[in-house]
Tab-separated table of C-alpha atoms in Angstrom:
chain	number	residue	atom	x	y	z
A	17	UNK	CA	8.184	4.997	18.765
A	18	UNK	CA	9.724	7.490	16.228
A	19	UNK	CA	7.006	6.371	13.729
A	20	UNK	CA	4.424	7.256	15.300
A	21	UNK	CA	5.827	10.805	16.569
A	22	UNK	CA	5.023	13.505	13.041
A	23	UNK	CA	7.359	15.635	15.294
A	24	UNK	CA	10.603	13.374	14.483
A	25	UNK	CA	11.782	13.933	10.629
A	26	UNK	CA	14.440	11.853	10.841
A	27	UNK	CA	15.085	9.117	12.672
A	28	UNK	CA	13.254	6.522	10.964
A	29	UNK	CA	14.885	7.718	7.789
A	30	UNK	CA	18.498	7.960	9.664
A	31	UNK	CA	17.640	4.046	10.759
A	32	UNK	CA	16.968	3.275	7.159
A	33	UNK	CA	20.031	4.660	5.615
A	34	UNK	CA	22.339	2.592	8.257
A	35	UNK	CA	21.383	-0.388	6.556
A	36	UNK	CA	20.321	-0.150	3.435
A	37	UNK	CA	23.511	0.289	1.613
A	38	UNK	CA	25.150	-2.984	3.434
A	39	UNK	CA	21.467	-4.846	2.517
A	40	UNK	CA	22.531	-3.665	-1.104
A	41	UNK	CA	25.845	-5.066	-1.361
A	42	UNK	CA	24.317	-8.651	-0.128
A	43	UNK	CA	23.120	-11.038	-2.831
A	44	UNK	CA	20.248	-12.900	-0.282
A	45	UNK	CA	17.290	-11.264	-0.915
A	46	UNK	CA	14.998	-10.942	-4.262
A	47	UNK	CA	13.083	-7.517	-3.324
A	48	UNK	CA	14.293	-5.657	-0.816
A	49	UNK	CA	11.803	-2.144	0.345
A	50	UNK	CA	12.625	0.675	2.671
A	51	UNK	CA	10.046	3.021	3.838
A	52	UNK	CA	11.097	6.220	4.647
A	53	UNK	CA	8.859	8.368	6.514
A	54	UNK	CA	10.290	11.817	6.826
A	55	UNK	CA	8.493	13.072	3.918
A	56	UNK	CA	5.325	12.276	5.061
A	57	UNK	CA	5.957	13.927	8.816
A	58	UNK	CA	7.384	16.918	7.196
A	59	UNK	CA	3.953	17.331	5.388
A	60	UNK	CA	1.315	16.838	8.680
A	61	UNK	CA	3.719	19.100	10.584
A	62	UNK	CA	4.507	22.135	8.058
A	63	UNK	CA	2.862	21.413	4.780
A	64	UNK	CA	4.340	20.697	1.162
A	65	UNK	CA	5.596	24.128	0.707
A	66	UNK	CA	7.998	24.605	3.923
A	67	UNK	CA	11.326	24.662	3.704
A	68	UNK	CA	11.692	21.898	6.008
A	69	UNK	CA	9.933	20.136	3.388
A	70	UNK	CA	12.486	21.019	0.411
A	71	UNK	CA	15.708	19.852	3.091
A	72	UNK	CA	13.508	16.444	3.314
A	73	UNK	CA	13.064	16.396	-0.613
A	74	UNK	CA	16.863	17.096	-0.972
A	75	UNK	CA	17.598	14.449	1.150
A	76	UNK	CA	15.873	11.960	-0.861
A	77	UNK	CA	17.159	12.975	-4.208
A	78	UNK	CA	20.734	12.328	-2.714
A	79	UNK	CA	19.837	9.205	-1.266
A	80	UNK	CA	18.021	8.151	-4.807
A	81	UNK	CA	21.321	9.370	-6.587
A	82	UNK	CA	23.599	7.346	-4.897
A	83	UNK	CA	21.590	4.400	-5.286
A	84	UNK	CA	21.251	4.674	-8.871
A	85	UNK	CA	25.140	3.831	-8.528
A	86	UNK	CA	25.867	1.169	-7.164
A	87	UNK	CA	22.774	-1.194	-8.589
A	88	UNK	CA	23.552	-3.771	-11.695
A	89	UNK	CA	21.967	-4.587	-14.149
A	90	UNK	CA	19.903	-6.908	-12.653
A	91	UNK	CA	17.686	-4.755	-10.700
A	92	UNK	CA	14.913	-2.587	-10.949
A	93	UNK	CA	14.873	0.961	-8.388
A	94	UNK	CA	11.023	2.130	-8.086
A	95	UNK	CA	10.328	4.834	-5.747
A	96	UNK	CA	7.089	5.903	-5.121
A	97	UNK	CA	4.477	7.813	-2.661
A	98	UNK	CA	1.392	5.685	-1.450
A	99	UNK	CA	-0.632	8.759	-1.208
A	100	UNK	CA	-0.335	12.796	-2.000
A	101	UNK	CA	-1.117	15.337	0.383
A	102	UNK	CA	-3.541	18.361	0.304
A	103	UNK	CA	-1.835	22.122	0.824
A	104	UNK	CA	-1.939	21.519	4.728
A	105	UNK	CA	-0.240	18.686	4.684
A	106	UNK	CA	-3.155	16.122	5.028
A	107	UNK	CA	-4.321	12.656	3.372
A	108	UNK	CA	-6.726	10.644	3.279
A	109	UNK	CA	-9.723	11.939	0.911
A	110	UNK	CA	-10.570	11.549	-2.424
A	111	UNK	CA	-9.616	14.747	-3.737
A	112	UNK	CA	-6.709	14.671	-6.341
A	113	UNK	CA	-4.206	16.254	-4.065
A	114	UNK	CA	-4.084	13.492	-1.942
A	115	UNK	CA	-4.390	10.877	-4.287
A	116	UNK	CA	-1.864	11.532	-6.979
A	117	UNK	CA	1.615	10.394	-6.245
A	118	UNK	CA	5.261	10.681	-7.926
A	119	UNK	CA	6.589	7.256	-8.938
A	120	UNK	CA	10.019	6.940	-10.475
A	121	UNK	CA	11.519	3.735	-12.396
A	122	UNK	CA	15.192	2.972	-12.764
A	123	UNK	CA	16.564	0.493	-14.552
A	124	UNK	CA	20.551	0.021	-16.435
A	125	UNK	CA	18.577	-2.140	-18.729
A	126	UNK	CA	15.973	-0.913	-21.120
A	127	UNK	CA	12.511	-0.787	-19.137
A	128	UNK	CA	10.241	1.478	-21.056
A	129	UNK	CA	9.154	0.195	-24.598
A	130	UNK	CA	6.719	2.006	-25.507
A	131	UNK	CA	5.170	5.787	-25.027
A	132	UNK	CA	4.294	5.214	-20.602
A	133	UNK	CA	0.559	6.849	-19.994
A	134	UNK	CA	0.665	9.893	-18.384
A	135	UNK	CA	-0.710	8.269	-14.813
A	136	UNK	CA	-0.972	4.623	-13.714
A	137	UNK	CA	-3.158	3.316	-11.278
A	138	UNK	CA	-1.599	1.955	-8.613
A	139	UNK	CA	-3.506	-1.031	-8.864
A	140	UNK	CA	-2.286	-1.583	-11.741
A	141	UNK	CA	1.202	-1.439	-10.387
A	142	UNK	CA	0.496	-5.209	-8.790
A	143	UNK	CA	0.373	-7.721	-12.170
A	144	UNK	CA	3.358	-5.104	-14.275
A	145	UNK	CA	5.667	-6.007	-10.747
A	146	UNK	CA	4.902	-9.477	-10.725
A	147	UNK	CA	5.716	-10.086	-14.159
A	148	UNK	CA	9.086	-7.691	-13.412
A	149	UNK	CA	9.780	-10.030	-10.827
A	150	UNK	CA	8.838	-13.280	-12.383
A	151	UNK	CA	6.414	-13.763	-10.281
A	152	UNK	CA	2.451	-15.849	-10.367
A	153	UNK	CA	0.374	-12.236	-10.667
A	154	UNK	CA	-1.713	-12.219	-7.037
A	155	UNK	CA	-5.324	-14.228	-7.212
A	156	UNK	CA	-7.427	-10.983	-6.224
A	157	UNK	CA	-5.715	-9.077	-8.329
A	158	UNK	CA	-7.988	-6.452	-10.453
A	159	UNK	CA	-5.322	-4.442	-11.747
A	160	UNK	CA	-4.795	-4.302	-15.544
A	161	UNK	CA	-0.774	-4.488	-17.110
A	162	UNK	CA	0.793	-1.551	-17.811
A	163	UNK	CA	2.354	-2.957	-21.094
A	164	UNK	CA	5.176	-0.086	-21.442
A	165	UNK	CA	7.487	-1.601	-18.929
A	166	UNK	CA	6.960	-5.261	-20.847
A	167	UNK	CA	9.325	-6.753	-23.099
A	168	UNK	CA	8.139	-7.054	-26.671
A	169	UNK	CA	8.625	-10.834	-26.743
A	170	UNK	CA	7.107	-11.417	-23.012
A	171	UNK	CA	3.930	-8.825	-23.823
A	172	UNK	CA	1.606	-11.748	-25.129
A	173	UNK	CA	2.164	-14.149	-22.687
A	174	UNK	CA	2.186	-11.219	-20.069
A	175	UNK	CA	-1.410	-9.875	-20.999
A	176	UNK	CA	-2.793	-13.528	-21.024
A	177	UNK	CA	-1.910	-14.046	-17.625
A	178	UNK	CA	-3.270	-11.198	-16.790
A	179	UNK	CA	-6.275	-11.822	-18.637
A	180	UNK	CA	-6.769	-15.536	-17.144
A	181	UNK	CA	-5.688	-14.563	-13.487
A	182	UNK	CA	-8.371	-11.734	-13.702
A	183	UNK	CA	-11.209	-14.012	-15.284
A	184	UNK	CA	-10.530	-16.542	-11.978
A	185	UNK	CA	-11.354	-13.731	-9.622
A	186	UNK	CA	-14.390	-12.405	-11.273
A	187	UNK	CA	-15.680	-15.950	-11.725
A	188	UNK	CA	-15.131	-16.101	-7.513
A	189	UNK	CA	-17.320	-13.842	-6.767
A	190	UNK	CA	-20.334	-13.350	-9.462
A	191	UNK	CA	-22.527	-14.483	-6.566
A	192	UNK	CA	-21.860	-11.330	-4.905
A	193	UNK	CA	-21.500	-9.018	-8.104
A	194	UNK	CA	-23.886	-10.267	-10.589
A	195	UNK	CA	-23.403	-7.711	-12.971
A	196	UNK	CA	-19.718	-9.151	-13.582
A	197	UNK	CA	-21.139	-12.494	-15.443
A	198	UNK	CA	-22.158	-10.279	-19.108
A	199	UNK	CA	-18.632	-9.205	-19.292
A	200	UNK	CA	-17.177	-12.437	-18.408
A	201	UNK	CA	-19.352	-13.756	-21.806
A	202	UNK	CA	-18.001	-10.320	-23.573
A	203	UNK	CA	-14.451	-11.514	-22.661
A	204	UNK	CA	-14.958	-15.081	-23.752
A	205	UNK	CA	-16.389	-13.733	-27.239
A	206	UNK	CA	-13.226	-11.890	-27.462
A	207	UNK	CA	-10.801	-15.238	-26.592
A	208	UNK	CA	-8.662	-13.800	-29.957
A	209	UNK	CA	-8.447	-10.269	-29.575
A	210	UNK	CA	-6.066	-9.266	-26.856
A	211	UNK	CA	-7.239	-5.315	-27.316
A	212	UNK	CA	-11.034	-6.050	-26.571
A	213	UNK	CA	-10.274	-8.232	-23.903
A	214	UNK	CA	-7.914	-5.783	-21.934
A	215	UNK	CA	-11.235	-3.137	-22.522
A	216	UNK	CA	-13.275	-5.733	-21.187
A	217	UNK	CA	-10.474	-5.679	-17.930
A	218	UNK	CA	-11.058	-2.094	-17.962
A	219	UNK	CA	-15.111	-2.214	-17.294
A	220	UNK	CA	-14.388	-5.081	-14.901
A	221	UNK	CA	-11.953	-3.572	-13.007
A	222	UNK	CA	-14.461	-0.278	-12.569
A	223	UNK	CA	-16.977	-2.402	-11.058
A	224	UNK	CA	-14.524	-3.654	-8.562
A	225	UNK	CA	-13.468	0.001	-7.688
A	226	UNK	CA	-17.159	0.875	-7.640
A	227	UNK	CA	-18.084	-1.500	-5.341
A	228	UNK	CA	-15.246	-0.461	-2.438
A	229	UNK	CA	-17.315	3.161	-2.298
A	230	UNK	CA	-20.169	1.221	-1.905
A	231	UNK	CA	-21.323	1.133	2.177
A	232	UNK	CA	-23.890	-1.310	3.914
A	233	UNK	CA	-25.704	2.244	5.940
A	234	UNK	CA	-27.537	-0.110	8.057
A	235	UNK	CA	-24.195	-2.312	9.034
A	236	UNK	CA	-22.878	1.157	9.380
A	237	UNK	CA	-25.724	2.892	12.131
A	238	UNK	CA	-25.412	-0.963	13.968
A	239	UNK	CA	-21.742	-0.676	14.489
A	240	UNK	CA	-21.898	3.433	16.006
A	241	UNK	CA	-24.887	2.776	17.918
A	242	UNK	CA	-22.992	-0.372	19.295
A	243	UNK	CA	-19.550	1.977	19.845
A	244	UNK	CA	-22.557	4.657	21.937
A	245	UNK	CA	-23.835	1.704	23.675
A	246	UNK	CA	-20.498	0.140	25.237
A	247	UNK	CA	-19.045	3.755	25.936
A	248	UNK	CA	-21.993	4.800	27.861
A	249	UNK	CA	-22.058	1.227	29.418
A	250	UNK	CA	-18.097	1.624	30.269
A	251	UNK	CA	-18.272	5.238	31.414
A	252	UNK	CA	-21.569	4.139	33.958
A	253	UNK	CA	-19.398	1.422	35.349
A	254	UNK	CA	-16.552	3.648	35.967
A	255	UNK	CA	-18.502	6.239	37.780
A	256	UNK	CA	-20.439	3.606	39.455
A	257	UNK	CA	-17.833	2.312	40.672
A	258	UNK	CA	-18.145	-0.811	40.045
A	259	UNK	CA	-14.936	-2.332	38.586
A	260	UNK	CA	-11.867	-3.859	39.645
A	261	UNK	CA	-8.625	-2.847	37.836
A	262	UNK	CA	-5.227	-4.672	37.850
A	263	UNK	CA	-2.170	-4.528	36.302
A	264	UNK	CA	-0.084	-7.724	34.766
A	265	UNK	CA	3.521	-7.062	34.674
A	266	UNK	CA	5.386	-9.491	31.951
A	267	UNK	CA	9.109	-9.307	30.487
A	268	UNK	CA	9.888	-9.047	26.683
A	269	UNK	CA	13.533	-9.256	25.223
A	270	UNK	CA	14.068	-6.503	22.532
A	271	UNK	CA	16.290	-7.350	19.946
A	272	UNK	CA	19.271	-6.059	21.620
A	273	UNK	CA	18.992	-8.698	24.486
A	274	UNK	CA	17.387	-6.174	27.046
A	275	UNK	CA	14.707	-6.583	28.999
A	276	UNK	CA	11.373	-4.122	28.293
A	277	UNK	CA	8.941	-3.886	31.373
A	278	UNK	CA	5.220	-3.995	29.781
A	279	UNK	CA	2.044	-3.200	31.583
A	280	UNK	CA	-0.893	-4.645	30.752
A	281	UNK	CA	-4.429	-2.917	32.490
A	282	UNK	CA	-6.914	-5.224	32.793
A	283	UNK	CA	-10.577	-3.663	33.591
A	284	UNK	CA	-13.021	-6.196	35.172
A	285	UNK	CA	-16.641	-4.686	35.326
A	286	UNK	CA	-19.210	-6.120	37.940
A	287	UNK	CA	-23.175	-6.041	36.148
């Protein structure tokens, strides 16, 4: 599959753009996202500073520029990256390289309100889109408005639901984080003040992230030592000898009406 292959730069782009212009013109859908994938190939196989990777860049500029012309006034365009990438062209750690990202915001309408912060969180992305898009913010949600890209008239009602929708969740799980409950009475003293309560968000909302760096080491050793124990287990079967192997042929229609041969291996081992 072209996805998968960091070699190919452009097909899954080249798929993209044969659609996404007709999907624009159509009035039956409420969010429509494209994810193009070039980019990120370009980076794992020559880095952010190859030329390969300015052609790929150029490519999405044009591709942003003529869809900036054809939208109404109705929707919103927001391109972003879901990570960055290090000077080799890797993700994946913590360091600020990899995860900082670009986002850009479109809009024919007014959008920005106020001063934007010089970074947002992308957790904080979730709530601001669901109040774009009119939408109940997410129950799990820890993420914390970014009031900017809110209307004036909509901001109170906006950071309340916020607020409330934020207060559910913590209240779900103060069994397993007990040091939520004292800011969940800090937020209720604060019931009038919008400001202290969206501070109160803040410290909540660091706990949360806290708690995903936080590992169980003993779940951890118990899930390699039972990876060591079924490869040594599978590898002494094999060159025991003692397994039966088959193959299951079944039919799938693609899309297109053909028909893909898959093979399924099934390993059957004798103890």
């Amino acid at each position: 599959m072209p996805s998968f292959d960091v070699n190919d730069l452009n097909s899954v782009d080249d798929m993209i753009i044969g659609h996404i212009f007709e999907e624009l013109s159509r009035s039956d859908w409420n969010v429509l996202i494209a994810h193009f994938l070039g980019v990120d190939h370009c980076g794992h196989k020559y880095g952010p500073n190859h030329e390969e990777m300015a052609r790929r860049l150029a490519f999405i500029d044009d591709l942003i520029s003529n869809v900036t012309e054809i939208l109404d006034e109705e929707t919103v365009l927001i391109v972003m990256g879901d990570h960055g990438m290090t000077e080799t062209g890797d993700h994946g750690g913590d360091t600020e390289l990899e995860t900082d990202a670009a986002i850009f915001i479109y809009s024919r309408k007014r959008l920005l309100f106020t001063a934007p912060p010089k970074s947002i969180s992308q957790i904080d992305l979730v709530p601001t889109l669901s109040v774009l898009l009119d939408s109940p913010i997410p129950f799990s949600n820890v993420g914390v408005l970014v009031d900017c890209f809110i209307a004036p008239e909509l901001l109170e009602w906006a950071k309340s639901s916020n607020a409330w929708q934020m207060v559910r969740y913590a209240q779900s799980v103060i069994v397993e984080m007990p040091q939520i409950e004292p800011l969940l009475r800090v937020f209720d003293s604060n019931s009038d003040n919008m400001t202290n309560q969206q501070e109160t968000m803040r410290q909540i909302q660091a706990i949360f992230r806290a708690s995903w760096t936080n590992f169980n080491m003993a779940f951890m050793r118990v899930g390699i030592l039972s990876f060591v124990d079924t490869l040594l287990t599978t590898v002494n079967a094999f060159f025991s000898k003692r397994f039966s192997f088959s193959i299951v042929r079944m039919y799938q229609t693609n899309l297109d009406g053909d028909s893909m041969l898959l093979q399924c291996a099934h390993f059957h081992f004798i103890f």
